[in-house]
Coordinates of C-alpha atoms in Angstrom, one line a residue:
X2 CA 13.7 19.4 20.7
X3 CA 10.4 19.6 18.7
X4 CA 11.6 18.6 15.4
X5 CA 12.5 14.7 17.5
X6 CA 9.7 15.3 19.9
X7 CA 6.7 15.4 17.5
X8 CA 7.5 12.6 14.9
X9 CA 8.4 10.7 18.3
X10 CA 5.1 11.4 19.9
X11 CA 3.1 10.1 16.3
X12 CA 4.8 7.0 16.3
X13 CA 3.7 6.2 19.9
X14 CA 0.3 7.4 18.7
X15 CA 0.5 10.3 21.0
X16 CA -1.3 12.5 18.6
X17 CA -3.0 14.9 21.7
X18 CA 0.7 16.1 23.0
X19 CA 1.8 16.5 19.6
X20 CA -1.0 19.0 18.3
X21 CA -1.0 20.6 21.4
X22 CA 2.6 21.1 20.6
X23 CA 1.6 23.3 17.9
X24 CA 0.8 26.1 20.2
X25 CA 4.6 26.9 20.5
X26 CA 5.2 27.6 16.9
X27 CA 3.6 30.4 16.8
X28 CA 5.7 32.1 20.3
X29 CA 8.9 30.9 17.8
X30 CA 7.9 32.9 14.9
X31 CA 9.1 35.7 16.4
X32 CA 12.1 33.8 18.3
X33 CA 14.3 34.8 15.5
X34 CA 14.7 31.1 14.1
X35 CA 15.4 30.4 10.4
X36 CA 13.0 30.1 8.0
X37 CA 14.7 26.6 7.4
X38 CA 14.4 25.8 11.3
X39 CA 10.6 26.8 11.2
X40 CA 9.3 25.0 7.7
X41 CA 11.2 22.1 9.1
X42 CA 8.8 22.2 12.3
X43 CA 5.8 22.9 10.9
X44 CA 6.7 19.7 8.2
X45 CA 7.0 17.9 11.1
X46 CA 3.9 18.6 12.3
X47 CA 2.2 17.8 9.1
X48 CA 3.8 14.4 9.1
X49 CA 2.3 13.9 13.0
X50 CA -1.1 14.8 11.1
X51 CA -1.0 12.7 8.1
X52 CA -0.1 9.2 10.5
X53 CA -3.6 10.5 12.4
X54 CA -5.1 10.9 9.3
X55 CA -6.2 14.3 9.7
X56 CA -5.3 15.3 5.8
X57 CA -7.1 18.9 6.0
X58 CA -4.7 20.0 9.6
X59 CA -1.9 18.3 7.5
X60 CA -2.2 20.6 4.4
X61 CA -2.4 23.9 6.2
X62 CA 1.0 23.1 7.9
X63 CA 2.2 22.6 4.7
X64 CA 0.9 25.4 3.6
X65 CA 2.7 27.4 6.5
X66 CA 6.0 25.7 5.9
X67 CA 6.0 26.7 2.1
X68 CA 5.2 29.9 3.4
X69 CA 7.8 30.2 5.6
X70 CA 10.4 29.5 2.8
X71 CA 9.2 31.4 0.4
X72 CA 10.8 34.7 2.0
X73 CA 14.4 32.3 2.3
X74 CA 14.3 29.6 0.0
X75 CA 16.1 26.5 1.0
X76 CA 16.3 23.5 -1.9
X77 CA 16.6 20.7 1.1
X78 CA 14.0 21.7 3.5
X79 CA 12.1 22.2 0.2
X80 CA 12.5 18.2 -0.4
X81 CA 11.5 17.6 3.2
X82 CA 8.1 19.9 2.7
X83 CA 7.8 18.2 -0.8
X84 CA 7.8 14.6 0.3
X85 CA 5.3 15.0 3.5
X86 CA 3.1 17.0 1.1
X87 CA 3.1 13.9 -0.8
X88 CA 1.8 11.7 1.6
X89 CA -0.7 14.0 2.8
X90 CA -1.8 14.9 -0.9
X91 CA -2.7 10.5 -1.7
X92 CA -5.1 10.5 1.2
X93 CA -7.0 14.2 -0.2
X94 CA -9.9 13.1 -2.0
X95 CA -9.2 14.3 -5.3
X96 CA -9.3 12.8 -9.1
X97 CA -5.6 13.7 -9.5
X98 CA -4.7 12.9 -6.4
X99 CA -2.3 10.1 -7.3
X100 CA -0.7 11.8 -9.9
X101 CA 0.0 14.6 -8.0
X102 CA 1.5 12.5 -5.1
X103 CA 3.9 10.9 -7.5
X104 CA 5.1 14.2 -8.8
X105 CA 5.8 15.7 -5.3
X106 CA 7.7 12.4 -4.2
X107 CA 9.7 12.5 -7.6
X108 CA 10.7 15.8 -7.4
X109 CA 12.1 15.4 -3.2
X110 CA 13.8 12.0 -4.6
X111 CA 15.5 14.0 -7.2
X112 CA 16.4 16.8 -4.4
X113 CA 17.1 14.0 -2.0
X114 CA 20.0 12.5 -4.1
X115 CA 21.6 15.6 -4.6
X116 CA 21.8 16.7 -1.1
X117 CA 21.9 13.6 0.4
X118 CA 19.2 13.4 2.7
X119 CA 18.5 9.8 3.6
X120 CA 15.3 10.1 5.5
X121 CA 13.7 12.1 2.6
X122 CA 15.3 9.5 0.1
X123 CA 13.5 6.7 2.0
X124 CA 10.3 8.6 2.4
X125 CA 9.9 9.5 -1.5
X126 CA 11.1 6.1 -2.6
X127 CA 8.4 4.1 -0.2
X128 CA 5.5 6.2 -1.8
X129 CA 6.5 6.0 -5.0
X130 CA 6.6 2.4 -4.4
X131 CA 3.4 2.5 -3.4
X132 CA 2.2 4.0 -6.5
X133 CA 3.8 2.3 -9.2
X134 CA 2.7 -0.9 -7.6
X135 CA -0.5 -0.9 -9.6
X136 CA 1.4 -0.8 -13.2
X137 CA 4.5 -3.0 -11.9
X138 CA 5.6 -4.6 -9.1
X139 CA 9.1 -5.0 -10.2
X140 CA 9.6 -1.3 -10.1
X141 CA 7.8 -1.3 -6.7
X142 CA 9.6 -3.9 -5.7
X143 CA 13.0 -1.7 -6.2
X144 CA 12.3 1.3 -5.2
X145 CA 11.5 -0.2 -1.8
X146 CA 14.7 -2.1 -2.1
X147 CA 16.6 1.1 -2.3
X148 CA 14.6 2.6 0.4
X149 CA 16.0 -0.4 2.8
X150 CA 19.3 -0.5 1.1
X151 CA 19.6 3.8 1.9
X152 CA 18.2 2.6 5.3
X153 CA 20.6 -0.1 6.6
X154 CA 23.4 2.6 5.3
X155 CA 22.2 5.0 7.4
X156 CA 21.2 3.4 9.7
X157 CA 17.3 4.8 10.2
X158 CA 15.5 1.8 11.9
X159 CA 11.9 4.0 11.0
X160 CA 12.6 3.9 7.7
X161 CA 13.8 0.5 7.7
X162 CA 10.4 -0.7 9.5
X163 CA 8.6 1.4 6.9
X164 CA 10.1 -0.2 4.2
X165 CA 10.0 -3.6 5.0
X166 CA 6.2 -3.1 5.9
X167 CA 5.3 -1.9 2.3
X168 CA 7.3 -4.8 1.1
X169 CA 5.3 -7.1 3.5
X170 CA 2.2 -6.1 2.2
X171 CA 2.9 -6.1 -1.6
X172 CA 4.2 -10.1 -0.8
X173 CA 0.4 -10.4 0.9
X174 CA -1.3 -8.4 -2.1
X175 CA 0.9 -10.7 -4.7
X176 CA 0.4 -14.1 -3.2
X177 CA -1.9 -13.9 0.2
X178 CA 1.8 -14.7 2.3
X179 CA 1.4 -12.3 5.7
X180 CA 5.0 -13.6 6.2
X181 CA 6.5 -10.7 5.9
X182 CA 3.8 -8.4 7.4
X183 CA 4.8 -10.5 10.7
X184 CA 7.8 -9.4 10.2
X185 CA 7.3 -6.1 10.5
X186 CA 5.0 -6.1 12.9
X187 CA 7.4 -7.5 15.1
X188 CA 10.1 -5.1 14.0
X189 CA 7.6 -2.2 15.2
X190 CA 6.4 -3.6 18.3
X191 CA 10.3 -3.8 19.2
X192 CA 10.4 0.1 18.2
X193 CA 7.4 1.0 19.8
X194 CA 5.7 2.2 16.6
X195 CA 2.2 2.1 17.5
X196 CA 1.3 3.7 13.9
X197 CA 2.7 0.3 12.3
X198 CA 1.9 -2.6 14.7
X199 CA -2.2 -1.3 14.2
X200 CA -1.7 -0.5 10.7
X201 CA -0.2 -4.4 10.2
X202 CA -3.0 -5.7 12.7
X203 CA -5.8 -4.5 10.1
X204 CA -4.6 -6.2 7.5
X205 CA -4.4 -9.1 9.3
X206 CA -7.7 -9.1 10.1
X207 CA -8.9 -8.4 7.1
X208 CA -6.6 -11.3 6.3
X209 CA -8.3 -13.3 8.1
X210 CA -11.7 -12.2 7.1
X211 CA -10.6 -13.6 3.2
X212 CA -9.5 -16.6 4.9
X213 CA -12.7 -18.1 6.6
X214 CA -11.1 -17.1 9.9
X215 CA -14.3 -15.4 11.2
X216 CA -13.9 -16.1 15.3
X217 CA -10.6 -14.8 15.3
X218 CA -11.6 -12.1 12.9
X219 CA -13.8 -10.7 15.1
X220 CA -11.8 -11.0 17.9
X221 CA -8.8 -9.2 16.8
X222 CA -10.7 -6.4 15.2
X223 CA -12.2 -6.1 18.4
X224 CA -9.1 -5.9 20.5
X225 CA -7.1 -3.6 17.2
X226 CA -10.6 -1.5 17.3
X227 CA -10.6 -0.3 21.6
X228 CA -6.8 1.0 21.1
X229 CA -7.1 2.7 17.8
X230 CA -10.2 4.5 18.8
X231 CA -8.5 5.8 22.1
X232 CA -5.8 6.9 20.2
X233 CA -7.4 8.6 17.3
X234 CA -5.3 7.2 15.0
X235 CA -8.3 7.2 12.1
X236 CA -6.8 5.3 8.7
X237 CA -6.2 2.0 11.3
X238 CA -9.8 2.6 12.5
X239 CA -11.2 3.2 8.9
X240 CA -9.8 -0.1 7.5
X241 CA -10.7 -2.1 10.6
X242 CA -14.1 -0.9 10.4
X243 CA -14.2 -1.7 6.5
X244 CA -12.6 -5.6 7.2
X245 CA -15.6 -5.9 10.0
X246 CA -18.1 -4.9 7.5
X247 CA -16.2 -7.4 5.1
X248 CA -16.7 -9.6 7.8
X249 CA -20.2 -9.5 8.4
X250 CA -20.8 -9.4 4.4
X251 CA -19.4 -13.0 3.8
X252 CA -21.9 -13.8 6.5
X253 CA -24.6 -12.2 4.9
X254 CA -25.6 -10.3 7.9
X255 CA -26.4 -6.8 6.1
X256 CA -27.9 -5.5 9.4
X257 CA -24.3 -6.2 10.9
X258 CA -22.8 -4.8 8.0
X259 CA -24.7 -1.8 7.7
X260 CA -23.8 -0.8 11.3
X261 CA -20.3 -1.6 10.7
X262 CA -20.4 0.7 7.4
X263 CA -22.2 3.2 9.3
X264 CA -19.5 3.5 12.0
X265 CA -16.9 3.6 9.1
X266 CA -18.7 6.9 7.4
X267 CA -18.2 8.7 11.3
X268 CA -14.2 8.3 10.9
X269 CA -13.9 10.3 7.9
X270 CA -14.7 7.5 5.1
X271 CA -16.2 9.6 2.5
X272 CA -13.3 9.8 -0.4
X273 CA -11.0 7.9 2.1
X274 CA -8.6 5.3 0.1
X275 CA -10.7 2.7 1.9
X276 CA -14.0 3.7 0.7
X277 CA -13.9 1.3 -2.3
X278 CA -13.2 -1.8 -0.2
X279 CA -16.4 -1.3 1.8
X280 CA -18.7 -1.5 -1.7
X281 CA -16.0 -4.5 -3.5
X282 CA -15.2 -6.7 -0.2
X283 CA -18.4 -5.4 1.5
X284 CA -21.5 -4.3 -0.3
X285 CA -20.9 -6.4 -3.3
X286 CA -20.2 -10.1 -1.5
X287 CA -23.3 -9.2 0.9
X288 CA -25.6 -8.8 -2.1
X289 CA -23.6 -12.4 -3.3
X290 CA -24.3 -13.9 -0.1
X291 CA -28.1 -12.9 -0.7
X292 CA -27.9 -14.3 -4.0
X293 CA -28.4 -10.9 -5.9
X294 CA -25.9 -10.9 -8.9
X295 CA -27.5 -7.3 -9.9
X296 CA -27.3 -5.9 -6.7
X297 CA -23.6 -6.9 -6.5
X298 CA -22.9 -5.9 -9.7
X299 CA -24.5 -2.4 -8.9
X300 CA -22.1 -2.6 -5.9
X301 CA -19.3 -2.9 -7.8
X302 CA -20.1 -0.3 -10.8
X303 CA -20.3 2.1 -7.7
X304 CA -16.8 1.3 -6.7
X305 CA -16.0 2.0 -10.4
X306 CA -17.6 5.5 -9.8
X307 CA -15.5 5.8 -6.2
X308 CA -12.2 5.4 -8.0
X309 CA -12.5 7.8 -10.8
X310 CA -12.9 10.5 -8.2
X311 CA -10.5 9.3 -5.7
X312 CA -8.1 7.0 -6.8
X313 CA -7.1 4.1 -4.3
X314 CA -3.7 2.7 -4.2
X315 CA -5.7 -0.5 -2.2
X316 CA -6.5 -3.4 -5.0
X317 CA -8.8 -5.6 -3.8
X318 CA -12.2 -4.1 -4.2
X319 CA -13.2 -5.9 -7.5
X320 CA -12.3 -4.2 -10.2
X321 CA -10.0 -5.9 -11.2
X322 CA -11.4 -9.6 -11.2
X323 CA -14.8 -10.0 -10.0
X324 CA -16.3 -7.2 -11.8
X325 CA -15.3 -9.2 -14.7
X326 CA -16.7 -12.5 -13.7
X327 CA -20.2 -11.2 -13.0
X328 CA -20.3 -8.9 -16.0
X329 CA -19.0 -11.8 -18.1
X330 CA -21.7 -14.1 -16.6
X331 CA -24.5 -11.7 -17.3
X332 CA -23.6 -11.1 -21.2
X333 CA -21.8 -7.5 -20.5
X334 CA -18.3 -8.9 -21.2
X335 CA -16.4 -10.8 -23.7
X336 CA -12.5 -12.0 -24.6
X337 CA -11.4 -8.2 -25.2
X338 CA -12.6 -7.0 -21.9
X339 CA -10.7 -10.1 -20.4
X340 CA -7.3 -9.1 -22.1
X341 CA -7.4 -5.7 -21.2
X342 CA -8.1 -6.3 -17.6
X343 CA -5.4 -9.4 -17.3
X344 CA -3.1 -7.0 -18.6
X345 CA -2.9 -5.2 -15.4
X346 CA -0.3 -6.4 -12.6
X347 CA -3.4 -5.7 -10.4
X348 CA -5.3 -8.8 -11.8
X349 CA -2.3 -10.8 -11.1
X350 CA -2.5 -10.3 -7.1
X351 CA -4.2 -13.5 -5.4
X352 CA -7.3 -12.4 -4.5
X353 CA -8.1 -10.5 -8.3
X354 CA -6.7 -13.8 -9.8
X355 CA -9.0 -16.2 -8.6
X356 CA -11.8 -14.4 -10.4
X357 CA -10.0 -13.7 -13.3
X358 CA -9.2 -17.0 -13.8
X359 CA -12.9 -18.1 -13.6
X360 CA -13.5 -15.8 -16.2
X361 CA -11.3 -17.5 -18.2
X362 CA -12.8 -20.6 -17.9
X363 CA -16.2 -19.0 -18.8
X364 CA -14.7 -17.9 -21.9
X365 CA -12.8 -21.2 -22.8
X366 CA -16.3 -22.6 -22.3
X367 CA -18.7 -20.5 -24.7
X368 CA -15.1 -20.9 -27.6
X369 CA -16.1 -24.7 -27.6
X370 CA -12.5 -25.5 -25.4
X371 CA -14.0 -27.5 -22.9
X372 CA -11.0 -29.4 -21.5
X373 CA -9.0 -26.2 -21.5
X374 CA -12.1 -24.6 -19.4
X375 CA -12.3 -27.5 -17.2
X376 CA -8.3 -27.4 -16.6
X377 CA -8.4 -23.6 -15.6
X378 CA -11.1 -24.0 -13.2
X379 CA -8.6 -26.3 -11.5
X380 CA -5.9 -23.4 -11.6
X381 CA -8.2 -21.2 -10.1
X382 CA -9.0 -23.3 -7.2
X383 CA -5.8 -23.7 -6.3
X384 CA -5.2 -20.2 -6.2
X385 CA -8.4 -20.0 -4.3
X386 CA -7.3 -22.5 -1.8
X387 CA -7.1 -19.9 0.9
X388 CA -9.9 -18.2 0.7
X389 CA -12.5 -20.7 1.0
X390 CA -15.6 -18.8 0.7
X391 CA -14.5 -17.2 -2.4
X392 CA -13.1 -20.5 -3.7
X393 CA -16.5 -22.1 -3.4
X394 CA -18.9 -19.1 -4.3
X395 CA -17.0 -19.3 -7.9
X396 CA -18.1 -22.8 -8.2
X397 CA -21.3 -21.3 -7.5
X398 CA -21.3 -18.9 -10.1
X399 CA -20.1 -20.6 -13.1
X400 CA -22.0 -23.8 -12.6
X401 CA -25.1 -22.8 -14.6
X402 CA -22.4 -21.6 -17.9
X403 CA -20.6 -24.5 -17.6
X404 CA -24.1 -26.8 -17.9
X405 CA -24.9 -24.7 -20.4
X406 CA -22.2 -25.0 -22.6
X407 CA -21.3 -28.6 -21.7
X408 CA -17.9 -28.8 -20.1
X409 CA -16.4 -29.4 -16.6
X410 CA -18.6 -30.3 -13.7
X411 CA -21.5 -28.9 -13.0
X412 CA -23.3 -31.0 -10.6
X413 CA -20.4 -31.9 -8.8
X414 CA -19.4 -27.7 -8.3
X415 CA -22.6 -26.9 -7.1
X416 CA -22.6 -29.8 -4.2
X417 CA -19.5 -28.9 -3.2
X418 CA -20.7 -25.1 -2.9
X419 CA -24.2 -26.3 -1.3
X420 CA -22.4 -28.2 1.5
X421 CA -20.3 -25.4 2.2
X422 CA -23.3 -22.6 2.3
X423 CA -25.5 -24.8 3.9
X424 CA -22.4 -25.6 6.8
X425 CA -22.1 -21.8 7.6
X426 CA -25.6 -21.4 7.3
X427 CA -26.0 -18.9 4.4
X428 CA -29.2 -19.9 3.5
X429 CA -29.5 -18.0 0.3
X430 CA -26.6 -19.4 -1.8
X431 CA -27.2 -22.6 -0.3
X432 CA -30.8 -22.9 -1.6
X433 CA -29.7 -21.0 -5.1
X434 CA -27.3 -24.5 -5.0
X435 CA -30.3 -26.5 -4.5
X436 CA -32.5 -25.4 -6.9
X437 CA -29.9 -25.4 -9.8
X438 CA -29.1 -29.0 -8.8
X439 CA -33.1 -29.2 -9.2
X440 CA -33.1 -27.6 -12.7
X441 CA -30.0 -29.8 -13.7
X442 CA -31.5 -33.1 -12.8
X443 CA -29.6 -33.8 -10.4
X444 CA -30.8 -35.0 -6.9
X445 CA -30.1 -32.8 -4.1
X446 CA -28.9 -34.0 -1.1
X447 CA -31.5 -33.3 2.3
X448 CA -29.7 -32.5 5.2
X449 CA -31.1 -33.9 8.6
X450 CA -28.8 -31.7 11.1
X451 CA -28.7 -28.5 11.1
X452 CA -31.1 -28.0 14.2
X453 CA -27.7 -27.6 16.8
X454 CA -27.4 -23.9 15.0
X455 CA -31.1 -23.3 16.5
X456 CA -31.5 -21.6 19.5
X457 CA -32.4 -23.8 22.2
X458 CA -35.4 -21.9 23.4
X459 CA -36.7 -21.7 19.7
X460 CA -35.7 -25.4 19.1
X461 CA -37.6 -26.4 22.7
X462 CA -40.7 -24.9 20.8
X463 CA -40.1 -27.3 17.9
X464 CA -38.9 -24.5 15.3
X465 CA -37.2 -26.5 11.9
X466 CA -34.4 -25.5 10.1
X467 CA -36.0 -24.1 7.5
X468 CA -38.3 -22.5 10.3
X469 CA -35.2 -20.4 11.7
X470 CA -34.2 -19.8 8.3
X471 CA -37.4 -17.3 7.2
X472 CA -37.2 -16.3 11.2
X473 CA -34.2 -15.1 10.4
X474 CA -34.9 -13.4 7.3
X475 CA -37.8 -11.9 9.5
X476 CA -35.3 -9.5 11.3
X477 CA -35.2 -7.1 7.8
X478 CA -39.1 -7.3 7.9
X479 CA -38.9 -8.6 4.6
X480 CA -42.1 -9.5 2.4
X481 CA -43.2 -13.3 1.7
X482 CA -42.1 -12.8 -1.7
X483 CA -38.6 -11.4 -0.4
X484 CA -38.0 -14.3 1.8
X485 CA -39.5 -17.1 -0.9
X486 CA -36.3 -15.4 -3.2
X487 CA -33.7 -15.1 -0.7
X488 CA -34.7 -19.1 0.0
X489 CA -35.6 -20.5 -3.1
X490 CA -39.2 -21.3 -2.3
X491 CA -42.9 -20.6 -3.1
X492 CA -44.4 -17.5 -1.6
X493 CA -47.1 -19.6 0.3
X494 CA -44.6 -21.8 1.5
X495 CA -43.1 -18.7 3.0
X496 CA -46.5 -17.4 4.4
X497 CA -47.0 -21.0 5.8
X498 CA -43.9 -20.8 8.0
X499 CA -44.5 -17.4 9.2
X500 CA -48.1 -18.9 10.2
X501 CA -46.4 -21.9 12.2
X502 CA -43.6 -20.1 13.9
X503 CA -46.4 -17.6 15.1
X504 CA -48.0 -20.6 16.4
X505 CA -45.0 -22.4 17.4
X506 CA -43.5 -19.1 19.4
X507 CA -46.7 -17.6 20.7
X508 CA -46.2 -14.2 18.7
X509 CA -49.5 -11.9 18.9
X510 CA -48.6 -11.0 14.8
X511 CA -46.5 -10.5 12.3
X512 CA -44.6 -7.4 13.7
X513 CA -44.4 -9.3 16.9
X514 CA -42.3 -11.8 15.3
X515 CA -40.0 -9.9 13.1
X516 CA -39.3 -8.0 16.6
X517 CA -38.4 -11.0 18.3
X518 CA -36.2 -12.2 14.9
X519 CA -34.6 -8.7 15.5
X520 CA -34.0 -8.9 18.9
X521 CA -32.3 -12.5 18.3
X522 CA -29.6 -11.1 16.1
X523 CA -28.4 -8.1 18.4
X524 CA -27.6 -11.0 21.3

């Protein structure tokens, strides 16, 4: 009854039952049950640990079960403890830990097709797909055809579900289509696989997040965040938590982010496979959004770092595309770097190609290929075309090349990217927009709304636009010269604001102010 009771009790995110479950094995150590019969349980066990994400309880079952066997030996239950240990060893921080994943899964595979042992089959075949899906998705995409194909033969709706989720998400990593993912989800509602429908719902928001979505965003990772905490079920907490801080990033709210980030370190995020998402999706676009290439850049070289210890199998934290761009941009990166990195298949997913494809066009530029340059900035926008913030943040960032080595359109890239800032109120791009419009000779476009985003007791005291943008600002206690950079304005300029919205509010000082700015942004 156990070896159906606790896989059934994971994917109903029951994890409480199921660990206190465990007590039993140990009364039927002695109960004169095989070895076989034992490993099998305590594999089972593991499994129920690895879907909660608990990776250390996970190990010392396995640990147990390879115990167990090695007084009676038994090549299939082997395969079984093989493939879990698999799973279990991809989520243990480690620098090998990949590697050593893949070697496990290979070997139950092997095991699997000689015993013929479907489930494990399945199993080893979806994490291998996994893996190779960073050197080629054609040899992901079979192995999880095989996994469905052993599926539907056998007739394992789980492993079916499984399957089709992986190849869901590879579809979304390739080309930004949740189709599939829908799909799935819907398959695992119908199932009552609560591990799958939460694990889906995260990357959906995050999804969303890439999209511009931000309302429902937050919503859903609100709703996806009250169920997964009850349940414990940490790696669907982890990544919601990391697609909130993503959120809050392409807001520029680092205060929101930072809380969001801090919540994420409290579920296990150290060395966690989405540890390098919160510094490329996070960190890096927060430090964009403040206008601080280095900062983001400094972000992303961390990242770097992450990996080389623990090795993600999740593609989207900048290594692969906007690492380049800004490196490129800042003299650190030329055609060589650009070839190596578009060699990958990870710089062909949507998200990496956008950037990469900028990068290009930077390139194209400085080799006197204007026309060509111009023409791949059109590419990459159309690639961009669901992901909106990125899409006009790249205009932003190769504007000032492009002037400067005389091909495509400048002037016309940074007004797009100005009126799209200065529409969702990110005053620091916006203003970087402005000022290289300035530099360029261009004349820059003074918006006369703007005051409906204003509070309406702060706008009943006759605070400006600009006003509520350095109140604002006020909440980090920034200095003058810290809020003249983040806006693109004088110092004094900055100090006369601060002197009129003390007037303008009634704040006794300076601290009294950045108080009430701080008070304004937890409502």
């Amino acid at each position: 009854m156990l070896e159906h009771l606790l896989p059934a009790l994971a994917e109903s995110g029951d994890f409480a039952r199921a660990f206190d479950l465990a007590e039993d094995l140990h009364v039927l150590d002695g109960s004169g049950l095989s070895a076989a019969r034992l490993a099998t349980l305590h594999t089972r066990l593991a499994k129920v640990a690895h879907t909660a994400g608990r990776w250390s309880d996970g190990n010392r079952q396995i640990t147990r079960a390879r115990k167990v066997l090695a007084a009676a030996p038994d090549d299939a239950t082997a395969a079984a403890v093989d493939v879990t240990a698999a799973y279990l060893a991809l989520d243990t921080p480690g620098p090998d830990r990949t590697q050593h994943a893949e070697k496990l899964a290979r070997s139950a595979a092997d095991t699997a097709e000689r015993y013929g042992l479907p489930v494990v089959a399945c199993q080893a075949r979806e994490l291998l797909a996994t893996v190779a899906r960073e050197r080629d998705p054609e040899e992901s995409q079979a192995m999880l055809e095989q996994a469905l194909a052993t599926a539907e033969r056998h007739r394992l709706p789980l492993q079916r579900m499984y399957a089709a989720t992986r190849m869901g998400g590879n579809v979304w990593l390739a080309e930004g289509d949740t189709s599939g993912l829908l799909a799935a989800r819907a398959e695992a509602l119908r199932l009552g696989s609560v591990n799958i429908v939460h694990t889906v719902e995260g990357i959906l928001v995050l999804d969303s997040v890439l999209r511009g979505s931000y309302d429902t965003a937050r919503e859903a990772a609100a709703e996806c965040l009250v169920v997964v905490r009850r349940l414990r079920l940490a790696p669907a907490v982890r990544y919601v938590l990391m697609a909130q801080a993503t959120l809050e990033a392409h807001l520029g709210d680092r205060t929101a982010m930072e809380a969001a980030l801090a919540a994420f370190a409290e579920w296990d995020g150290s060395g966690s496979q989405e540890e390098p998402l919160c510094f490329g999706l996070a960190r890096a676009f927060c430090a964009l959004m403040e206008e601080d290439r280095e900062l983001g850049r400094a972000e992303l070289r961390e990242v770097l770092a992450l990996e080389a210890g623990n090795p993600s199998t999740y593609h989207l934290s900048g290594t692969h595309g906007l690492v380049l761009l800004l490196d490129l941009l800042a003299g650190e990166a030329d055609r060589a770097r650009h070839e190596e990195i578009t060699a990958t298949a990870v710089a062909r997913m949507r998200w990496n190609r956008q950037f990469v494809m900028l990068a290009d066009a930077v390139l194209l530029g400085r080799e006197g290929e204007g026309a060509r340059a111009a023409a791949t900035v059109e590419a990459a926008l159309a690639v961009a075309e669901p992901y909106p913030m990125a899409q006009h943040l790249g205009l932003r960032l190769i504007a000032d090349a492009a002037h400067q080595d005389g091909w495509g359109d400048p002037v016309g890239w940074l007004r797009r990217a100005e009126h799209y800032f200065h529409e969702r109120d990110v005053a620091a791009v916006a203003g970087a927009c402005r000022a290289a419009l300035r530099r360029l000779g261009a004349p820059v476009h003074q918006h006369r709304s703007g005051t409906s985003g204003i509070p309406e007791h702060l706008r009943a005291q006759g605070v400006t636009v600009r006003e509520f943008e350095v109140f604002r600002l006020l909440a980090e206690r920034l200095s003058n010269k810290d809020i003249a950079d983040r806006l693109f304005i004088s110092p004094r300029t900055a100090e006369k604001h601060i002197a009129s919205l003390m007037t303008k509010t009634g704040a006794v000082n300076r601290a009294d102010l950045c108080a009430r700015s701080a008070a304004l942004r937890t409502v």
